[in-house]
Coordinates of C-alpha atoms in Angstrom, one line a residue:
X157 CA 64.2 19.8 38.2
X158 CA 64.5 16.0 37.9
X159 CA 61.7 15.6 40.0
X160 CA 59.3 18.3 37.5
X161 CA 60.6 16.3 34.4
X162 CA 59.7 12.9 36.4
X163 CA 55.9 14.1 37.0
X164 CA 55.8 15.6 33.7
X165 CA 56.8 12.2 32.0
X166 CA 54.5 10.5 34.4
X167 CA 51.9 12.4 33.4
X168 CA 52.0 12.3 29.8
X169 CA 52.7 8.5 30.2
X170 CA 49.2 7.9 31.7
X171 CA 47.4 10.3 29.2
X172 CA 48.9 8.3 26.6
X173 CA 48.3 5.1 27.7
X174 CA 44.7 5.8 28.2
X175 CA 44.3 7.6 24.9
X176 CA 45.5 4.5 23.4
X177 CA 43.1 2.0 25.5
X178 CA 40.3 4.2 24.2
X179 CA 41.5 4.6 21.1
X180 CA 42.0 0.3 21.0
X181 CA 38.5 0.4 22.8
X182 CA 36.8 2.4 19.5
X183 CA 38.5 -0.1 16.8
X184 CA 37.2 -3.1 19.5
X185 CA 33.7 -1.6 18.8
X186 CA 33.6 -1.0 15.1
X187 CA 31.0 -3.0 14.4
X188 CA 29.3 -2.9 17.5
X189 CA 25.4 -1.6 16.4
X190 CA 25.0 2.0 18.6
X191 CA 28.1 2.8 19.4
X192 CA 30.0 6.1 19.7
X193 CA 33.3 6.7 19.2
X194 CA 35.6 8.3 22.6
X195 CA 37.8 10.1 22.4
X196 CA 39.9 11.3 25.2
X197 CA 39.4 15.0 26.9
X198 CA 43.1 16.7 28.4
X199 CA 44.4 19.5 29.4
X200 CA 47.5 21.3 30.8
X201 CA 48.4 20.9 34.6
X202 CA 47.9 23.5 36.3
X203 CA 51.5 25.4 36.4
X204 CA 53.5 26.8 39.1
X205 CA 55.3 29.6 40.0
X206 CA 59.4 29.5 40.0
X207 CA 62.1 33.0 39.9
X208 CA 61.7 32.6 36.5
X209 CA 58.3 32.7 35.8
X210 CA 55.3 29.4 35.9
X211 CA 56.6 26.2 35.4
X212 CA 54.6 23.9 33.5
X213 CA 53.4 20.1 35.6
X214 CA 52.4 18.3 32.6
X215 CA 49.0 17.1 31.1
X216 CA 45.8 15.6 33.1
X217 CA 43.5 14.1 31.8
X218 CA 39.3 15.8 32.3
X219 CA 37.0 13.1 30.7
X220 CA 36.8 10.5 28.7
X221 CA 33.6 11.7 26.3
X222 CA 31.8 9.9 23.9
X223 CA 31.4 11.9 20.7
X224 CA 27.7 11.9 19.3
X225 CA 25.1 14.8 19.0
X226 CA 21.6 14.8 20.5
X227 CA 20.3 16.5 18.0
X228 CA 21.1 13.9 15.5
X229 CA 20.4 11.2 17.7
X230 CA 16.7 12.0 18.0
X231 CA 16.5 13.3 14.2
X232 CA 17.4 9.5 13.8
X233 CA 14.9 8.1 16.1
X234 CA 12.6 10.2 14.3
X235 CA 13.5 9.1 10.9
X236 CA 13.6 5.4 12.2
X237 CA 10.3 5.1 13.1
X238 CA 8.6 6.8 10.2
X239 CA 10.5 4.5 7.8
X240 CA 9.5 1.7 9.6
X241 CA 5.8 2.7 9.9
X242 CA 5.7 3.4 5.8
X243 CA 7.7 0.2 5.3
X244 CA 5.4 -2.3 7.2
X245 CA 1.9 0.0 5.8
X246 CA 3.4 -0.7 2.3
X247 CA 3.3 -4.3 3.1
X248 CA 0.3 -5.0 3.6
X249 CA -1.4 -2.6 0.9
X250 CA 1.3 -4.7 -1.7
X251 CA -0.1 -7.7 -0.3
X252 CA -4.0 -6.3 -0.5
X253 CA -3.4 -5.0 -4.6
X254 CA -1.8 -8.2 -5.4
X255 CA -4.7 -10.1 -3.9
X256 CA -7.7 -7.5 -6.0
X257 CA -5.8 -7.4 -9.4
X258 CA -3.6 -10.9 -10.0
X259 CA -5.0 -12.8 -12.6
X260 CA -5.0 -16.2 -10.0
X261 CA -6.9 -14.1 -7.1
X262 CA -9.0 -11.2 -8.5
X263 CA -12.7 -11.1 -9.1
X264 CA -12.7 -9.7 -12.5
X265 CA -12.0 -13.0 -14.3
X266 CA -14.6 -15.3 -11.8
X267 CA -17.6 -12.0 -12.8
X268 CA -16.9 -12.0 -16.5
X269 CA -16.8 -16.0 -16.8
X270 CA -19.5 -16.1 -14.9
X271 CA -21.5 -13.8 -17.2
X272 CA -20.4 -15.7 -20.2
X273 CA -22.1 -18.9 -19.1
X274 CA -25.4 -17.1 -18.9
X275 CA -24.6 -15.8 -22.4
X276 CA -23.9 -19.4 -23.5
X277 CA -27.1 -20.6 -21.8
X278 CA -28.8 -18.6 -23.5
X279 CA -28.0 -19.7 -26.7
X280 CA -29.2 -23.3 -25.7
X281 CA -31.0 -22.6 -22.8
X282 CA -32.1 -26.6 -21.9
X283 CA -28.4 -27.7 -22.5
X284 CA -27.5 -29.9 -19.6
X285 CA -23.4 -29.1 -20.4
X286 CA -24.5 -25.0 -20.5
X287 CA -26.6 -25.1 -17.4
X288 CA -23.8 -27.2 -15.7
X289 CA -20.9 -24.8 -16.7
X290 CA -23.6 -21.4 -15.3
X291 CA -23.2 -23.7 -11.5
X292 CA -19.3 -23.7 -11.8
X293 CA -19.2 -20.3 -12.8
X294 CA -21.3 -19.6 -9.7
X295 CA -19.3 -21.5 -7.7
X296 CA -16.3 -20.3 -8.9
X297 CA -17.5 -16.8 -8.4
X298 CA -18.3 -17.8 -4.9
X299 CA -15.2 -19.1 -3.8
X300 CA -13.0 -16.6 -5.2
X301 CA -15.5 -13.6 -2.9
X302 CA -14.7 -16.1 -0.2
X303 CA -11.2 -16.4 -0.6
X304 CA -10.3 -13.1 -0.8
X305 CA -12.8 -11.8 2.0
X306 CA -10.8 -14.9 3.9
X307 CA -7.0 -13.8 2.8
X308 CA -8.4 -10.4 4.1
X309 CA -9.3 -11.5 7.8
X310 CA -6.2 -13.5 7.8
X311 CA -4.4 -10.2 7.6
X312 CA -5.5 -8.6 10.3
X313 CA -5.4 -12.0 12.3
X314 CA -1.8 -11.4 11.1
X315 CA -1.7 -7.8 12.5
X316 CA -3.1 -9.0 15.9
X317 CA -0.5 -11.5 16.4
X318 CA 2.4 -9.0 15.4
X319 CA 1.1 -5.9 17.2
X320 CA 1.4 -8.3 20.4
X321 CA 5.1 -9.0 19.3
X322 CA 5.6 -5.5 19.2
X323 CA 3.9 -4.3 22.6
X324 CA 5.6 -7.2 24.3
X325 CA 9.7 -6.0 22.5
X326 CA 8.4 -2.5 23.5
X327 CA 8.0 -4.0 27.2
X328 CA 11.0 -5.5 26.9
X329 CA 13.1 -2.6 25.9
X330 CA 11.2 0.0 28.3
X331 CA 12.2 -2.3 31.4
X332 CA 16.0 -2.1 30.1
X333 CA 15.5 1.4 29.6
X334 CA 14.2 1.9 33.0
X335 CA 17.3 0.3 34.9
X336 CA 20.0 1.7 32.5
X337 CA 18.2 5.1 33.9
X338 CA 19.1 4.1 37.3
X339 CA 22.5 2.8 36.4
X340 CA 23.2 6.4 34.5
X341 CA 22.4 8.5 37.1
X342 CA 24.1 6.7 40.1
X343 CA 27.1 6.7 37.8
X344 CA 26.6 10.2 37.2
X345 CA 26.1 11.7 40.6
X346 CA 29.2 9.8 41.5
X347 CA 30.9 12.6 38.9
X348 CA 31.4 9.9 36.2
X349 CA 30.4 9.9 32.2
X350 CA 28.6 6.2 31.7
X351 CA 29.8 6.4 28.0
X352 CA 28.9 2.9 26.7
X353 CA 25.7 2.9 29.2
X354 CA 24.6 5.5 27.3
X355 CA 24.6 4.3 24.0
X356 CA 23.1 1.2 24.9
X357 CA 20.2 3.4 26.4
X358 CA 19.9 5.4 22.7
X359 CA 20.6 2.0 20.9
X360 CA 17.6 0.9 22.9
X361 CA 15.7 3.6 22.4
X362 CA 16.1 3.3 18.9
X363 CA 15.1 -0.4 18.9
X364 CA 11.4 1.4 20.4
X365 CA 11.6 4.3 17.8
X366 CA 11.7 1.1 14.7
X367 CA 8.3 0.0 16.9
X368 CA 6.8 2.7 17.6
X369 CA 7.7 6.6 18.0
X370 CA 8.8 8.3 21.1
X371 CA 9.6 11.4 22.6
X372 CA 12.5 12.4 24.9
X373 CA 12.6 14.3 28.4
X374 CA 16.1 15.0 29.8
X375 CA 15.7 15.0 33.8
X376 CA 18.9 16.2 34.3
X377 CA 20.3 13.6 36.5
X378 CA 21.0 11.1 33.5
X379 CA 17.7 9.8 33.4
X380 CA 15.5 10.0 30.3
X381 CA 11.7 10.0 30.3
X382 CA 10.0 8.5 27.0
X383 CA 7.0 9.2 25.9
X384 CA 4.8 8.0 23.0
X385 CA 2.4 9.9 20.7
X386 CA -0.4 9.4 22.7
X387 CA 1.3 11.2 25.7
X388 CA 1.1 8.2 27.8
X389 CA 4.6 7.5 29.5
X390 CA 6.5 4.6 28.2
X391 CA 9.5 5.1 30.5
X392 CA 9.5 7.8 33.7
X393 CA 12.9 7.7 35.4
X394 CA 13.2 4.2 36.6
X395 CA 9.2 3.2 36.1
X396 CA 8.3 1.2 32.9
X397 CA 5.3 1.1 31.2
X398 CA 3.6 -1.9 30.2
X399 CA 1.6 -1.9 26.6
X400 CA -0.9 -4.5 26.1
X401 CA -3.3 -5.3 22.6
X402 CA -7.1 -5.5 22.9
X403 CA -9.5 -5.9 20.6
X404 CA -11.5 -3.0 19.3
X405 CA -14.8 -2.6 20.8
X406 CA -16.6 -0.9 18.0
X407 CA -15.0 -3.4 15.8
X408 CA -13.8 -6.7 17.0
X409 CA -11.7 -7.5 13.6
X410 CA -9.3 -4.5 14.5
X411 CA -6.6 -4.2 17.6
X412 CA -5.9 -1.1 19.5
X413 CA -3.3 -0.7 22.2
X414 CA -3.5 0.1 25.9
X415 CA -0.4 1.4 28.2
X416 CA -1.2 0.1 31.6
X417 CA 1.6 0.7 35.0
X418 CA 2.1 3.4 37.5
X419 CA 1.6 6.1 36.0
X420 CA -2.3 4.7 35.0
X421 CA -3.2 3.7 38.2
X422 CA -2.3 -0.2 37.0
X423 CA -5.7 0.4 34.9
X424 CA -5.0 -0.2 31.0
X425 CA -5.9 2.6 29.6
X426 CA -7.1 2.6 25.7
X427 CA -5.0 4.5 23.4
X428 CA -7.3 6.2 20.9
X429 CA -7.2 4.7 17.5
X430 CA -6.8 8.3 15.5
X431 CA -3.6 8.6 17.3
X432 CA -0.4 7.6 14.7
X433 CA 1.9 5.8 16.9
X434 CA 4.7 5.6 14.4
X435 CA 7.1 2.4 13.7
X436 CA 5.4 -0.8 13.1
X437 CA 3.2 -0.8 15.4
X438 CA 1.9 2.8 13.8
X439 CA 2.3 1.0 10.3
X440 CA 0.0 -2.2 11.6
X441 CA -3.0 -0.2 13.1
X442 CA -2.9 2.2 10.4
X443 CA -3.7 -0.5 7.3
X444 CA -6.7 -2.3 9.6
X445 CA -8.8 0.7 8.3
X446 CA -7.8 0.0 4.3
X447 CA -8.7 -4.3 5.2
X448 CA -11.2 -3.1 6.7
X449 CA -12.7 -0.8 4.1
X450 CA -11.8 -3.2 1.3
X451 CA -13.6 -6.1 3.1
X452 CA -16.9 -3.7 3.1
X453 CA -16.3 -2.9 -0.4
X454 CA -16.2 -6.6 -1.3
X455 CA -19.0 -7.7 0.3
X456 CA -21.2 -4.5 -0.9
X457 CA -19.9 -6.0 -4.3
X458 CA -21.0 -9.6 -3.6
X459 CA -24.6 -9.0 -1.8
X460 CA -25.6 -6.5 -5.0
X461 CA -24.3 -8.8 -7.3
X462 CA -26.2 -12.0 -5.4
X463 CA -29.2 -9.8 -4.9
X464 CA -29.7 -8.8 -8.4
X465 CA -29.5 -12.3 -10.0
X466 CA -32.0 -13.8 -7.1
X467 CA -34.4 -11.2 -8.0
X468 CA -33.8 -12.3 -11.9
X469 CA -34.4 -15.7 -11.0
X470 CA -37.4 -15.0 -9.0
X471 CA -38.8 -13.7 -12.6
X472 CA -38.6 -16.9 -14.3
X473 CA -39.2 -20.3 -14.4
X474 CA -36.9 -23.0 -14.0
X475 CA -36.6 -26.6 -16.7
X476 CA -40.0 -28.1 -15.0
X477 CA -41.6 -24.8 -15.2
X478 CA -41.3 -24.0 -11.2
X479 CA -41.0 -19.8 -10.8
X480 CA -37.0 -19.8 -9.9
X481 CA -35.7 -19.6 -6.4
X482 CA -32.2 -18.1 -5.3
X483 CA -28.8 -19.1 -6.6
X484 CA -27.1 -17.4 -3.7
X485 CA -27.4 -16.8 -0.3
X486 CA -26.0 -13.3 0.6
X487 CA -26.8 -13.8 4.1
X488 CA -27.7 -10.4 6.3
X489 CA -26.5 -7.3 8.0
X490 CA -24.6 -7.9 11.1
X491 CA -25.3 -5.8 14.3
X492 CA -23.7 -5.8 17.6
X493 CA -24.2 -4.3 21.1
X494 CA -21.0 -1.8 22.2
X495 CA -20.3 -2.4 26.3
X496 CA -23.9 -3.2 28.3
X497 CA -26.4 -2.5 25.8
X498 CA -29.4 -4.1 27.1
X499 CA -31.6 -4.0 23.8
X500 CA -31.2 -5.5 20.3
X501 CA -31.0 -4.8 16.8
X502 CA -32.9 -6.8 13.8
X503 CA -31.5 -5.5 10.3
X504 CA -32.3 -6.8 6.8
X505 CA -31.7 -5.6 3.3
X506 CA -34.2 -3.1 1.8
X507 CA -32.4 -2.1 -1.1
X508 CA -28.9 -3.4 -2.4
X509 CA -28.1 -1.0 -4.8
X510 CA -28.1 1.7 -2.3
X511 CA -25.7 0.2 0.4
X512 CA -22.9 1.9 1.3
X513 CA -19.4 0.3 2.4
X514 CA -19.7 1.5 5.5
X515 CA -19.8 0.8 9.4
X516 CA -22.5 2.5 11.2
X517 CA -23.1 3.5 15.2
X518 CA -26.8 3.9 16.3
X519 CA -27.1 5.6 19.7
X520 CA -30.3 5.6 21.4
X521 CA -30.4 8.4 24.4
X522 CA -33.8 7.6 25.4
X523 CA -35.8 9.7 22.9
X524 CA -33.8 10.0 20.0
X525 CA -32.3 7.6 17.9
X526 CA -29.3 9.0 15.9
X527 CA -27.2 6.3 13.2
X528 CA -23.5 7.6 12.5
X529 CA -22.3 6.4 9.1
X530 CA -18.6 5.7 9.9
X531 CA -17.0 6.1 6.7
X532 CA -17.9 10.0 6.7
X533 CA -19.4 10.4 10.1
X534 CA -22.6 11.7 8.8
X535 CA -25.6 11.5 11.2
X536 CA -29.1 10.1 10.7
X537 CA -31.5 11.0 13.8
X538 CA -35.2 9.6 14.1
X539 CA -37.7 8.9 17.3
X540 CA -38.7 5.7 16.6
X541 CA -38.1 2.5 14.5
X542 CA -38.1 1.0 12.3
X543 CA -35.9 2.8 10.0
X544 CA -34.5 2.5 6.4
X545 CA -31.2 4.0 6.0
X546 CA -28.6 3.4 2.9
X547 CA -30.6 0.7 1.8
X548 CA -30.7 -1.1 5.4
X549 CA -33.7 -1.2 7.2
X550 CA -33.4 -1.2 10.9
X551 CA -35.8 -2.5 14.1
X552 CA -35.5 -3.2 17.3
X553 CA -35.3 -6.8 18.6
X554 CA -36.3 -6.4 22.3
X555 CA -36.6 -2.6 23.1
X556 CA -33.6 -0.5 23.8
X557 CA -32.9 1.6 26.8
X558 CA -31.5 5.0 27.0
X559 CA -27.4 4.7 26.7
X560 CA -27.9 1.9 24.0
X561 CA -25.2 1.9 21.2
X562 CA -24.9 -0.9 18.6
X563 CA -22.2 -1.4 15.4
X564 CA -24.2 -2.3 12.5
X565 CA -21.5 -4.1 9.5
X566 CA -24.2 -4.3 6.5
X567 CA -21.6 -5.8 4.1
X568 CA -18.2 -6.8 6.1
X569 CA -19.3 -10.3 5.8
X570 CA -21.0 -10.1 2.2
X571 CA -18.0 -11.6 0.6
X572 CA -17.4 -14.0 3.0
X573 CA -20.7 -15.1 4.0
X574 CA -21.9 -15.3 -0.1
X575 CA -23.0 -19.1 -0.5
X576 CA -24.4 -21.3 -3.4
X577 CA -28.6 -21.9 -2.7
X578 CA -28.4 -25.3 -4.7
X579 CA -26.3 -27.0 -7.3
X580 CA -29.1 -28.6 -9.4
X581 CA -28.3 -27.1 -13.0
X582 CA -32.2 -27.8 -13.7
X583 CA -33.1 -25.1 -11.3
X584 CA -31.5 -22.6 -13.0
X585 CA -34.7 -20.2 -14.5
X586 CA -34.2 -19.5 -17.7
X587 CA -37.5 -19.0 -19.7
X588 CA -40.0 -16.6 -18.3
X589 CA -42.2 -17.3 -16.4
X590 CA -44.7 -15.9 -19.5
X591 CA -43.5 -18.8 -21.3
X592 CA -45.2 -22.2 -21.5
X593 CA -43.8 -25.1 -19.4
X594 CA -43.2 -27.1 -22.5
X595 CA -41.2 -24.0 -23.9
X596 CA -37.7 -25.2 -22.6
X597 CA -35.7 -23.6 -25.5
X598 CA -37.3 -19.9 -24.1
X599 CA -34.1 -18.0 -22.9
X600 CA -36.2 -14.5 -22.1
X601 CA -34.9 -14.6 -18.3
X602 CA -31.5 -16.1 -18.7
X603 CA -30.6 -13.4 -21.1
X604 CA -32.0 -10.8 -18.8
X605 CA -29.5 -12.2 -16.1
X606 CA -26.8 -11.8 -18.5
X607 CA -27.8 -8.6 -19.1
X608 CA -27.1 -7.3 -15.3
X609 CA -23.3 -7.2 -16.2
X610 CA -24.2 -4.1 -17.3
X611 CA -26.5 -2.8 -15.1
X612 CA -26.0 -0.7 -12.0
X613 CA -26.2 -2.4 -9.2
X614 CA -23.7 -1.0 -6.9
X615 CA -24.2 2.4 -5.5
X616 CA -25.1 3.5 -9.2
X617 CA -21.8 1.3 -11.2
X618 CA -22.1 -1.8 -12.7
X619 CA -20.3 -5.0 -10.6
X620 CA -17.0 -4.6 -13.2
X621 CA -16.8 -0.6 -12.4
X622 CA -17.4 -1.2 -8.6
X623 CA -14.5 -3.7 -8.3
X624 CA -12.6 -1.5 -10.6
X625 CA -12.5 1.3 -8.5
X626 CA -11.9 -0.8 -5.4
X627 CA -8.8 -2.0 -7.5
X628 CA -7.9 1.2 -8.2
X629 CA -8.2 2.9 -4.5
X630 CA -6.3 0.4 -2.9
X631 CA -3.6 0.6 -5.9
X632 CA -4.1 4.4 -5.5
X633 CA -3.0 4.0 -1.8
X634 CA -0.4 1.4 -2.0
X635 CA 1.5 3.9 -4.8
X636 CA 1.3 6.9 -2.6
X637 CA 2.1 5.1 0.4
X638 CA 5.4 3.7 -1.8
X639 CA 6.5 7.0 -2.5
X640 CA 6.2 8.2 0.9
X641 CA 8.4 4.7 2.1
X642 CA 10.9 5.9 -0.6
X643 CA 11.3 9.4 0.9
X644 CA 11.4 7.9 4.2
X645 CA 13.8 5.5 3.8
X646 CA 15.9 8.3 1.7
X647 CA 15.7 10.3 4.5
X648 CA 16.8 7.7 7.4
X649 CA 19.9 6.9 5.2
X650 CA 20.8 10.4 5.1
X651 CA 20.2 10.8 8.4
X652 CA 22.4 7.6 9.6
X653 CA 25.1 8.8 7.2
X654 CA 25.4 12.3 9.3
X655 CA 24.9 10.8 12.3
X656 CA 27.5 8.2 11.8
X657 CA 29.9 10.8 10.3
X658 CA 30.0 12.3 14.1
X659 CA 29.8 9.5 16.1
X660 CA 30.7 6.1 13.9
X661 CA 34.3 4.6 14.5
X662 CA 36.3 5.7 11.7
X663 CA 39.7 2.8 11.3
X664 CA 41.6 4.8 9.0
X665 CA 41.9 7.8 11.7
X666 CA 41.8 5.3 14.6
X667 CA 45.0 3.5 13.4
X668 CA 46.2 6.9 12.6
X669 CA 45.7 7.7 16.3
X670 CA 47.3 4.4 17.7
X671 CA 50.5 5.8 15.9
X672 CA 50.5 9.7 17.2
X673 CA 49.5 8.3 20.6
X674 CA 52.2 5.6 20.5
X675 CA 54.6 8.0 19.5
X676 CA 53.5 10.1 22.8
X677 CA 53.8 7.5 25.1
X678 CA 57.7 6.3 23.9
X679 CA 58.4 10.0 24.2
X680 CA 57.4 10.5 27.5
X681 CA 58.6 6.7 29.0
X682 CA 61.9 8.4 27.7
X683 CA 61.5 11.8 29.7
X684 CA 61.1 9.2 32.7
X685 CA 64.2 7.8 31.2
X686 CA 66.1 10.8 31.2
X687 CA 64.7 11.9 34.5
X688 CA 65.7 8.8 36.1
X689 CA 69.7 9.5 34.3
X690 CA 69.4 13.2 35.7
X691 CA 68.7 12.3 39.4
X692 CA 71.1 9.7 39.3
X693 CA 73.8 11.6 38.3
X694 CA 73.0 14.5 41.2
X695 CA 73.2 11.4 43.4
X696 CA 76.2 10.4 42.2
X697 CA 77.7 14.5 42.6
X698 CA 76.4 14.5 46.2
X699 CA 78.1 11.2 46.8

């Protein structure tokens, strides 16, 4: 009997000792970021068989099991990455609306001050001080098109340089991943539970998810494989993938991503653009489209607006009576060859008013030559060139050969490339060119550039509506994209508040647990106790 009571005591002496090293382990790790609470798994010994009946053995222990659900888990990676992708989206099209509608950076105040110089000119239209303030106007006008097409490409320089932090923390992380597979699975074939292994594979994992989004696959061994929205393998058992950034080939402003490793035959492998990879790196790619689109809005802006007043100049006559020459140089369409194209591309402005602020793809198959507008993917197909289309006309430079394909950007650089033709204030053509040379106070021309504030000149608006509405999309889109960070964000706490509910190290109950265990382990050191007084006392009767 002394010898069931010892074993019993025994064992309830090391279940309580290592309920209270776990338990000491969980208040240890409070604050440490992924961790999971243990808790210690026990059970009854099994019990033999006496003359009166089965006689318990005491308590062993089964596992020592980390308390966290899957389900949650990946509910969590989920929630993580869209909150991150809305969060770094928002950003940007913050930093874009701030740009188009502050009273330091937006174009509204350089257009309508540079309208009201031509109204002052023409009031005294051989005034040396008026005709000076129209060239600062003009060059004020000018610089703020250029800064803002330049704040513009500075953002997705930005972008390039953080999507290449990303891909190379993503690297980082799916190497770690891969070992802790390894590490997991031995441990687990061995018949052990790798409890803090295993959160610092989901804390991991969850670093990726705040990059990028992922998917799971449970091998059943311990190992995970992760996967991102493109399908392409990020992790397979103990094989990492390696992402790298490369610059768009139908547009050399904008970064894609390629996974390159094992599983793609060590060939990087372009992941398609239309494919949301959630996370930042989903967030980043996403707002190149909204840079870009703003940048061709822009520039459509400034080469109609540049356009128009050249043509108004050309239709007068300048303070020595020479027919007026341009104030601006809006520079010209730009046109690249995609991969080997082996021909080339010559296009020029036909008609301002009628660009669109759009990319375009022309594809030449040997016979047919068919021009994709990008924006809505409508198609344009012809035989031969030259060609007007949207107000661009298109030829070929040296001929092109069947598998040709070309980006043509008519206005990405409008804003950027707009430039001043001259400074000379006399040059400005104010009179008509109806008017005699000796009629300097003539202000017929001047009054009819002032009057192209309201005319339309882009796309069937006037150059105050056209930047209005680009104002207003981009604010349109930075609103809706706030409310959708909101419910994100909402919905991450929420989800981190359940998830930590199950899993996260509660003090309160853990000091609770230090007593109750405490009080288990004096209990059963005393059953030793007692044990040890009951055998010594049959030692001393058999004496």
């Amino acid at each position: 009997m002394s010898g069931s009571l010892l074993s019993i005591g025994q064992s309830g002496l090391a279940a309580a000792n290592l309920a209270l090293a776990t338990t000491s382990h969980n208040i240890a790790n409070v604050n440490t970021p992924g961790y999971s609470r243990q808790e210690v798994v026990q059970r009854a010994a099994m019990a033999g068989f006496s003359g009166a009946g089965f006689s318990g053995k005491g308590v062993e222990v089964v596992n020592i099991q980390r308390v966290a659900s899957a389900f949650l888990t990946q509910q969590a990676h989920i929630a993580t990455a869209n909150a991150s992708a809305s969060n770094t989206a928002l950003e940007y099209l913050n930093r874009i609306a701030d740009n188009l509608t502050s009273d330091e950076t937006s174009l509204s105040s350089s257009v309508d001050g540079f309208f009201s110089s031509l109204q002052d000119l023409s009031a005294t239209p051989s005034g040396s001080t008026e005709r000076q303030s129209v060239i600062s106007a003009a060059q004020s006008l000018v610089n703020r098109f250029n800064s803002l097409d330049e704040s513009l490409t500075s953002m997705s320089s930005e972008i390039g340089q953080r999507l290449q932090t990303a891909a190379s923390q993503i690297n980082t992380y799916a190497g770690q991943i891969a070992k802790l597979n390894d590490q997991i699975a031995l441990q687990m074939g061995s018949g052990l539970t790798p409890n803090d292994l295993l959160d610092q594979r989901d804390q991991l994992i969850r670093s990726v998810s705040d990059l990028t989004s992922v998917s799971l696959v449970d091998q059943g061994d311990g190992r995970v494989n992760v996967f991102l929205p493109s399908g392409d393998a990020l992790v397979l058992g103990s094989q990492s993938t390696q992402l790298v950034v490369q610059r768009d080939e139908s547009d050399p402003a904008q970064f894609r991503l390629a996974a390159q490793g094992a599983a793609t035959g060590g060939v990087a492998r372009t992941i398609q653009g239309s494919i949301d990879l959630g996370g930042t790196v989903g967030g980043l790619m996403s707002v190149q489209s909204n840079i870009a689109d703003s940048r061709n809005e822009l520039g459509r802006i400034a080469i109609a607006f540049g356009d128009a007043i050249n043509k108004q100049q050309a239709l007068g006559q300048d303070i020595k009576g020479v027919q007026g020459t341009n104030l601006f140089d809006i520079g010209s369409p730009s046109a690249f060859p995609i991969s080997t194209a082996t021909g080339s591309l010559n296009v020029s402005f036909a008609d301002t008013t009628a660009l669109q602020s759009s990319d375009y793809q022309l594809d030449y198959d040997g016979t047919q030559y068919t021009v994709t507008r990008k924006s809505d993917g409508v198609k344009t197909a012809f035989t031969s060139l030259p060609q007007t289309i949207d107000g661009m006309s298109i030829a070929a430079g040296t001929a092109l050969a069947a598998g040709d394909s070309f980006i043509i950007q008519p206005t990405r650089g409008g804003a950027g490339n707009l430039k001043l033709a001259f400074t000379n204030p006399d040059k400005i053509a104010a009179a008509s060119l109806s008017a005699a040379t000796t009629a300097t106070g003539d202000n017929t021309n001047v009054r009819a550039m002032a009057a192209l504030a309201t005319k339309a000149l882009v796309d069937g608006k006037t150059i105050a509506d056209a930047n209005a509405q680009l104002m207003g999309k981009i604010g349109n889109a930075a609103s809706a994209k706030g409310i959708e960070a909101t419910a994100n964000q909402r919905l991450l706490d929420q989800v981190t508040t359940q998830e930590q509910s199950v899993s996260g190290v509660n003090l309160d109950e853990e000091a609770a647990n230090l007593l109750r265990y405490q009080q288990a382990y004096q209990a059963s050191a005393k059953a030793i106790a007692i044990a040890g007084e009951v055998f010594k006392t049959i030692l001393d009767i058999m004496g």
